[in-house]
Tab-separated table of C-alpha atoms and ligand atoms in Angstrom:
chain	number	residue	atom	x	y	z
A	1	UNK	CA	-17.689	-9.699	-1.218
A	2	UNK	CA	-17.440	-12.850	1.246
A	3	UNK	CA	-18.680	-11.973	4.341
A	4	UNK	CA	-15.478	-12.585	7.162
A	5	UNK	CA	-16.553	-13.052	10.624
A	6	UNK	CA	-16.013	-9.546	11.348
A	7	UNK	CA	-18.754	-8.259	9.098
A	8	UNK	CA	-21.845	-8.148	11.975
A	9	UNK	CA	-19.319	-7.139	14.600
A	10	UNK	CA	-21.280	-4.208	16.450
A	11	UNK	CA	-19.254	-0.394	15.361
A	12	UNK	CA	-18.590	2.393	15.781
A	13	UNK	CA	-19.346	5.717	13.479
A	14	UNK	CA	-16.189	5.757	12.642
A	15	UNK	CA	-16.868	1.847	11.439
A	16	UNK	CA	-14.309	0.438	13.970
A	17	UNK	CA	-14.877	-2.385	15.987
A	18	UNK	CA	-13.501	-4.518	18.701
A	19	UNK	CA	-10.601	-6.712	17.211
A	20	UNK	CA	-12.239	-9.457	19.758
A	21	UNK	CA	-7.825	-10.649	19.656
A	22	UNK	CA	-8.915	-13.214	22.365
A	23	UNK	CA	-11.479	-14.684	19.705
A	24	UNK	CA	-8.288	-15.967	17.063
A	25	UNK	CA	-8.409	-19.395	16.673
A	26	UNK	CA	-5.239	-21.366	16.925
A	27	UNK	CA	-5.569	-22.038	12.945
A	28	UNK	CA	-5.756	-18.561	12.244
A	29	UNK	CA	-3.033	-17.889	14.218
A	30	UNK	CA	-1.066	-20.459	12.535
A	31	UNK	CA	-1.926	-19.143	9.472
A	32	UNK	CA	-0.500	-15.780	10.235
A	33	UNK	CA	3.172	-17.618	11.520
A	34	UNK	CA	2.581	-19.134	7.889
A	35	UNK	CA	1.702	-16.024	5.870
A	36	UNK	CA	4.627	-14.512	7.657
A	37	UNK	CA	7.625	-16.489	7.551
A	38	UNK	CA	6.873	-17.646	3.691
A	39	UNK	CA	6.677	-13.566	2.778
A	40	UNK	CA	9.635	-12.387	5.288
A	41	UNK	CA	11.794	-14.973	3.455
A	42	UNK	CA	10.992	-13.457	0.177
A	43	UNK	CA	11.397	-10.029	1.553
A	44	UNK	CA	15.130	-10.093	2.169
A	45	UNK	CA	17.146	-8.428	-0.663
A	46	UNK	CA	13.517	-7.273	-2.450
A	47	UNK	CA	11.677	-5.061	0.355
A	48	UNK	CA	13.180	-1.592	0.925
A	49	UNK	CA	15.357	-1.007	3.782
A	50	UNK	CA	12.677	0.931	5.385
A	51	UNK	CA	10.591	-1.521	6.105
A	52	UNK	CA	12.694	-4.343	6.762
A	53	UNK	CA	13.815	-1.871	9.591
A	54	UNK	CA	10.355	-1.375	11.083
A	55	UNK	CA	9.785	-4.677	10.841
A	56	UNK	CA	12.407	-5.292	13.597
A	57	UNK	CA	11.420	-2.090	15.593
A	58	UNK	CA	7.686	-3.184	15.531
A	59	UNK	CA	8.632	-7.031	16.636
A	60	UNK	CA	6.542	-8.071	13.800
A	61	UNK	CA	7.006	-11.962	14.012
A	62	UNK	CA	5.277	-15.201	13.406
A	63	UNK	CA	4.394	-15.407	17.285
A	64	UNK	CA	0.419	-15.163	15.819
A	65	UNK	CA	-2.088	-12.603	14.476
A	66	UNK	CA	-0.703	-9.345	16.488
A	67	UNK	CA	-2.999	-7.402	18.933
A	68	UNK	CA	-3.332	-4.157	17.116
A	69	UNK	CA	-3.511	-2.262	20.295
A	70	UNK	CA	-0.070	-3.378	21.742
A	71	UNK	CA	1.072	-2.801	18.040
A	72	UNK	CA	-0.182	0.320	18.203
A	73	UNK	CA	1.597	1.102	21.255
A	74	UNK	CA	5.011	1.138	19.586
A	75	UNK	CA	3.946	2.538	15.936
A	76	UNK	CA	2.380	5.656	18.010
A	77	UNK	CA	5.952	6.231	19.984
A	78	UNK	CA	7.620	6.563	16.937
A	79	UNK	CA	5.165	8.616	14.614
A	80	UNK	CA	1.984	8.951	16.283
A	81	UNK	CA	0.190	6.562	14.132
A	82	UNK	CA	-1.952	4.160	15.346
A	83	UNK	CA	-3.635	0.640	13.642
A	84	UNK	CA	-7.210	1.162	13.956
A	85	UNK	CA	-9.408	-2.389	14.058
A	86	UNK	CA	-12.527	-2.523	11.176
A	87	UNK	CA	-14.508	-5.442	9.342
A	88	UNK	CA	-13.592	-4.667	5.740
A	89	UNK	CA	-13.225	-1.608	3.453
A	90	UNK	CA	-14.371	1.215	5.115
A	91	UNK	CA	-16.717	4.633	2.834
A	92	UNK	CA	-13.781	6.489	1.302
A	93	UNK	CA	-14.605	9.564	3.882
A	94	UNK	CA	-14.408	7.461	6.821
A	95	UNK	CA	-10.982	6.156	5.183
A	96	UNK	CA	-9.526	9.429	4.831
A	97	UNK	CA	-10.579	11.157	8.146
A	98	UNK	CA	-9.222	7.832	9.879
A	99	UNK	CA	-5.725	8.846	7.708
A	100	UNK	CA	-6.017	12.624	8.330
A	101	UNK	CA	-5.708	11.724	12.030
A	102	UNK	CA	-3.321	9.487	11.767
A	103	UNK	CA	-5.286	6.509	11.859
A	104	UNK	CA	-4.577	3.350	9.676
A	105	UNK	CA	-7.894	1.163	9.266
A	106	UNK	CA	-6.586	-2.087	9.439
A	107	UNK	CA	-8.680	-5.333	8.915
A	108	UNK	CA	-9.732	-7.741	11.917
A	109	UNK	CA	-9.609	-10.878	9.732
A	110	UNK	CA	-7.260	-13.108	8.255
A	111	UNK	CA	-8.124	-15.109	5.016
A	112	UNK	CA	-9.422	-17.989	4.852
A	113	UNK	CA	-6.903	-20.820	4.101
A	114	UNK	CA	-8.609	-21.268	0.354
A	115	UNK	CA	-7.221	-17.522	-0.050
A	116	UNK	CA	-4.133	-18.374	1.073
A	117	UNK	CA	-2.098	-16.868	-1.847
A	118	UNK	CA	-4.433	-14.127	-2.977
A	119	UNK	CA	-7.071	-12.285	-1.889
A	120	UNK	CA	-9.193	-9.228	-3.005
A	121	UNK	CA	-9.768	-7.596	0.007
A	122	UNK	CA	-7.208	-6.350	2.850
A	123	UNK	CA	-6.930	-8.543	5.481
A	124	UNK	CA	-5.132	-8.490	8.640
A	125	UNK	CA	-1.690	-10.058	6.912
A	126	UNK	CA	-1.734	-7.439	3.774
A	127	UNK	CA	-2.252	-4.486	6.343
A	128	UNK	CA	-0.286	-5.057	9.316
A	129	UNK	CA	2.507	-6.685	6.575
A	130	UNK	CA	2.174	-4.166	4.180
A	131	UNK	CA	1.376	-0.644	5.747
A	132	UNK	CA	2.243	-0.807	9.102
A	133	UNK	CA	5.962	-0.891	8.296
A	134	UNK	CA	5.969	2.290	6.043
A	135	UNK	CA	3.609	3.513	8.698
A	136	UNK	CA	6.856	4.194	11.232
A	137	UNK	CA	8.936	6.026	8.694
A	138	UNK	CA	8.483	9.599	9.961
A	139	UNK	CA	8.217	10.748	6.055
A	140	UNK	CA	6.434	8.421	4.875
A	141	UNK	CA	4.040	9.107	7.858
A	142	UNK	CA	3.537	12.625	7.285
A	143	UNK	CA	3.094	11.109	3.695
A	144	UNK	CA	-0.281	9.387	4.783
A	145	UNK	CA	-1.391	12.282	6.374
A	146	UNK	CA	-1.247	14.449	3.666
A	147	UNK	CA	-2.420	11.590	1.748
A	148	UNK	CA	-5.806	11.632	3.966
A	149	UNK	CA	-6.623	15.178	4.001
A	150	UNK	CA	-5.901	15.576	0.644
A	151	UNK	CA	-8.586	12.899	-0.427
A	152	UNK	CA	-11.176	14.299	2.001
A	153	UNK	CA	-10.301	17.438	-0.884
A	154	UNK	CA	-10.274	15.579	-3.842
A	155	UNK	CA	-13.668	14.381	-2.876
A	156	UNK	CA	-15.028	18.016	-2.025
A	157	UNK	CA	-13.172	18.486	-6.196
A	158	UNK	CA	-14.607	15.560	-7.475
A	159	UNK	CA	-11.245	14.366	-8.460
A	160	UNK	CA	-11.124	11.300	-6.252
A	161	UNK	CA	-10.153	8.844	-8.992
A	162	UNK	CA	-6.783	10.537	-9.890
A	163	UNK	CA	-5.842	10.555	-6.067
A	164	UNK	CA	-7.010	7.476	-5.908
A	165	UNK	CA	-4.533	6.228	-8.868
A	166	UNK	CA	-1.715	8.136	-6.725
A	167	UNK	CA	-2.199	5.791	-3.738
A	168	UNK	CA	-2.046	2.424	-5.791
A	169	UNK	CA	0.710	3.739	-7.702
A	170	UNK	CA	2.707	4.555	-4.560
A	171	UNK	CA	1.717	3.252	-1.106
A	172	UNK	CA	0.044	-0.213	-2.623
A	173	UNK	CA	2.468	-0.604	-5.288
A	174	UNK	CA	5.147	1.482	-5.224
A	175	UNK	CA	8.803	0.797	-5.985
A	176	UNK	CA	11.845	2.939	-4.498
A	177	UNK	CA	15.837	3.031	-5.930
A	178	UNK	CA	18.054	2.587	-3.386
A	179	UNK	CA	22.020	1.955	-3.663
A	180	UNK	CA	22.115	-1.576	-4.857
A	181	UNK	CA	19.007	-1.348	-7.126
A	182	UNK	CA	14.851	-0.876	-6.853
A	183	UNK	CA	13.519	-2.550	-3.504
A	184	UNK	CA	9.885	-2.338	-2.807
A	185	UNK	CA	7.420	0.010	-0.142
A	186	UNK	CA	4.298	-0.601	-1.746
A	187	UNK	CA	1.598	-2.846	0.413
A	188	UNK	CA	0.497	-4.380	-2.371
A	189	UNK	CA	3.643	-6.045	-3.138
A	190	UNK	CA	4.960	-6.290	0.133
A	191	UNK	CA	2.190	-8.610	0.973
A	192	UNK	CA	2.411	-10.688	-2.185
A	193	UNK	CA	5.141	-13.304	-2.228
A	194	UNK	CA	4.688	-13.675	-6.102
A	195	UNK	CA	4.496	-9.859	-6.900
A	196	UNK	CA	7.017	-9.724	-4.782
A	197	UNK	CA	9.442	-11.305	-7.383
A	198	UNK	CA	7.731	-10.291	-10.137
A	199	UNK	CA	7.965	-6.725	-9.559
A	200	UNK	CA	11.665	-6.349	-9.401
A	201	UNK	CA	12.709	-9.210	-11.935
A	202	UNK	CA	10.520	-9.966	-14.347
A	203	UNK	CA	11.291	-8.089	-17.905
A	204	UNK	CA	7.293	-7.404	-18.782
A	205	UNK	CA	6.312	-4.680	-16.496
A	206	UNK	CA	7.238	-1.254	-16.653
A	207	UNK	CA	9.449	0.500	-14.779
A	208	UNK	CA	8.788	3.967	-14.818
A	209	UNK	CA	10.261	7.193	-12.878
A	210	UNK	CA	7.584	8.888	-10.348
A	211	UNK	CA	5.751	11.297	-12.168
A	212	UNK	CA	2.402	13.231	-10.166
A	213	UNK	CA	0.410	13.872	-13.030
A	214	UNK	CA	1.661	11.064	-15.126
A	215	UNK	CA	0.144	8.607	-12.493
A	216	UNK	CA	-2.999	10.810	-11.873
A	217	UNK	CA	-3.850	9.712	-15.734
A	218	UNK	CA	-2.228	6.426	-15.366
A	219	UNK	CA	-5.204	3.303	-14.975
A	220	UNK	CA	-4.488	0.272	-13.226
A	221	UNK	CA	-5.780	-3.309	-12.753
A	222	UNK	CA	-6.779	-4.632	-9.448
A	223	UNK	CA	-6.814	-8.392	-9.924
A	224	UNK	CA	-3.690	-9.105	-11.899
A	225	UNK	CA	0.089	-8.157	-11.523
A	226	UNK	CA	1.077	-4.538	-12.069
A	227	UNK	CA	1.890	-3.923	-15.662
A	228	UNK	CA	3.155	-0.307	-14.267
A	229	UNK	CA	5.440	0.162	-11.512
A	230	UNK	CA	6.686	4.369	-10.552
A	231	UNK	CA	9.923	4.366	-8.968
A	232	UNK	CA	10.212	7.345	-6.445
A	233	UNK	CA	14.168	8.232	-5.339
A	234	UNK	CA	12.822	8.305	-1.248
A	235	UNK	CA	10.056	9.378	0.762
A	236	UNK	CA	11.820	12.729	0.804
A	237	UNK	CA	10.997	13.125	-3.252
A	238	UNK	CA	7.791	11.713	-2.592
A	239	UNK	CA	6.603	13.690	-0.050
A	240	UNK	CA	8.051	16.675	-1.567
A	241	UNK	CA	6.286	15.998	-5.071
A	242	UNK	CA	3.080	15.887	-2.936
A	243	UNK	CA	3.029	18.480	-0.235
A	244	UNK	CA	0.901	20.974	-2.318
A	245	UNK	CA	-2.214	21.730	-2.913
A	246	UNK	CA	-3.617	19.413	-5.471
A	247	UNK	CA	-6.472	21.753	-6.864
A	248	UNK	CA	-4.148	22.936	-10.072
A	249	UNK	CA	-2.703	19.868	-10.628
A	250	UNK	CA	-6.452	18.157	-10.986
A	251	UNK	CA	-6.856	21.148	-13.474
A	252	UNK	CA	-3.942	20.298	-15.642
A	253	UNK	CA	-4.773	16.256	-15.679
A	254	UNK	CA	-8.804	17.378	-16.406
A	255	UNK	CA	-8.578	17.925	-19.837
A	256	UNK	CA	-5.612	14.966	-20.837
A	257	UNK	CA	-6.752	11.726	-21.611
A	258	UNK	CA	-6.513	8.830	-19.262
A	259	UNK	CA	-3.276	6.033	-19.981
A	260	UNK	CA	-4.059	2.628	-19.727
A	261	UNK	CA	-1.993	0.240	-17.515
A	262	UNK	CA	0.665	-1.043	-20.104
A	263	UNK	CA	1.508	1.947	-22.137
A	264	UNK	CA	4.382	4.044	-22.057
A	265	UNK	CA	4.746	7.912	-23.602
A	266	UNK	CA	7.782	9.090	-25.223
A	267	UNK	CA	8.351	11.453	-22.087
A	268	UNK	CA	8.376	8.692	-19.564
A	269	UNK	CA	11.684	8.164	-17.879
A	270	UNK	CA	11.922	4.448	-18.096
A	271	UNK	CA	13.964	2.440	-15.869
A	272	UNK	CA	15.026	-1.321	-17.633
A	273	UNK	CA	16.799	-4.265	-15.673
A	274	UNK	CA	20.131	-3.516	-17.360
A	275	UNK	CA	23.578	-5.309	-16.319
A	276	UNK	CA	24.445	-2.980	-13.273
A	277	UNK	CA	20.738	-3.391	-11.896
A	278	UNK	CA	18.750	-0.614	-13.101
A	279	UNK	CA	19.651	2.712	-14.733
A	280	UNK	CA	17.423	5.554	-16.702
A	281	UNK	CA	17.173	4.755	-20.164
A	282	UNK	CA	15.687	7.130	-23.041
A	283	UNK	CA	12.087	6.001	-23.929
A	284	UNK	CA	12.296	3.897	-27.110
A	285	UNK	CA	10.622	5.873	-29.103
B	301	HBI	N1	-11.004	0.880	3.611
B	301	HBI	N2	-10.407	-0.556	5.347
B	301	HBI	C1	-10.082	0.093	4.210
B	301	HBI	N3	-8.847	-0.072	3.677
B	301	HBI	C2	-8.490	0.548	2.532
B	301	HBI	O1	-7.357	0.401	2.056
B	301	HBI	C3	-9.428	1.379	1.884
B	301	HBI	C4	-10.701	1.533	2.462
B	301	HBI	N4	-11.612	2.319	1.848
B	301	HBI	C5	-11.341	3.017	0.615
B	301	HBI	C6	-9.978	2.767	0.087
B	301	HBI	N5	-9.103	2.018	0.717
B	301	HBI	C7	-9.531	3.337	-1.220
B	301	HBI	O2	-10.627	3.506	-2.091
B	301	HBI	C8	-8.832	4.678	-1.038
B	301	HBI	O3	-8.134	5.011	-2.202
B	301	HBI	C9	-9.828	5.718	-0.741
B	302	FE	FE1	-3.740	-1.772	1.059
């Protein structure tokens, strides 16, 4: 992993550190205005309304990297989350209790300009961009919660790597109908300009309706487009899909065999680009 600037800050136990906001550089800056404005544009008509809504309510702009403390400020007013400062990916324990307690672990640096498009870690731009948005929907809040204190579980079960799968499939890379047609919540996306597109109009990836255990089995890729995208019908179904306890649902997904990336199963609920937008088609079988 290239080490960012951030990587000998001093921290804390719970591995934040001082987001140092005064220390920005005008480039980096710049780059943010950059980041943002290109990925805003592509936004309208493709991100869900949800987060096109915090956007405006958080005053996320391309006025330069934001202060994750003011930022924090608002977020907490409306769900009591706050954006925590830390120098790259944090031990998954630390990640969880951070989410648990309503806590989002968002990185201090910003690419570097030969990154500009892509990147393997989160940086400031695919966290504050991506999450922080979802991050004010009182559902989808509670959502993260759950989400945290159900992996500091999964990791008591040794089960992490289905709940694991859950979060890529929904909060990185989810994809949610709404009225005129899929829109997208996941980070992932959200701070992709080219997924971004790809995710709601290209013909080769799947489209396929939420499904807990389905995506507990389901693999995924992490340096390539999706070739799998779940489609929840809100936060409401999410949420509701999720609020239990896990511990019989690891049981049932124990003894099934994993499904790579690209496949489909007769059983899956796919949804094709069809001419009204999207609808629910019967798997081909
Ligand atoms: N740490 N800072 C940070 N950001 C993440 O998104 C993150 C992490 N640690 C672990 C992790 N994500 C994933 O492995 C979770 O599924 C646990
Ligand atoms: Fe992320």
């Amino acid at each position: 992993m290239l080490k960012n600037r951030y990587h000998d800050a001093p921290r804390a136990a719970d591995f934040t550190i001082d987001q140092a906001w005064e220390s920005y550089s005008p480039e980096e800056h710049d780059r943010w205005d950059r980041l943002f404005r290109r990925q805003r544009e592509v936004a309208k008509g493709r991100a869900c309304a949800t987060a096109l809504k915090a956007m405006e309510e958080l005053e996320l702009s391309a006025s330069g990297i934001p202060h994750m403390g003011e930022l924090s400020d608002k977020l907490e007013k409306i769900t009591g989350w706050r954006v925590v400062p830390v120098a790259e990916l944090v031990p998954d324990e630390i990640f969880f209790d951070h989410l648990a307690n309503r806590r989002f672990p968002a990185g201090a640096f910003i690419r570097p300009e030969a990154e500009f498009d892509y990147l393997q870690e989160p940086d400031i731009f695919h966290d504050i961009f991506g999450h922080v948005p979802l991050l004010a929907n009182p559902v989808f809040a509670d959502f993260m919660e759950a989400y945290g204190k159900g992996g500091q579980r999964a990791m008591q079960l040794g089960q992490l790597h289905n709940l694991a799968r859950l979060y890529w499939y929904t909060v990185e890379f989810g994809l949610i109908r709404e009225a005129g047609g899929l829109r997208i919540y996941g980070a992932g996306i959200l701070s992709s300009p080219q997924e971004t597109v790809f995710a709601l109009e290209d013909d080769s990836p799947n489209r396929v309706a939420f499904d807990l255990q389905r995506i507990m089995r389901t693999k995924y890729v992490i340096d390539d487009f999706q070739q799998t995208y779940f489609v929840i019908d809100s936060f409401d179904a999410l949420l509701d899909a999720c609020y239990k306890d896990f511990g019989n649902v690891y049981q049932q997904v124990k003894d099934q065999p994993d499904i790579e990336a690209h496949e489909t199963l007769a059983e899956d609920a796919l949804l094709n680009k069809g001419t009204l937008g999207y609808f629910r088609k019967k798997a081909s079988v």
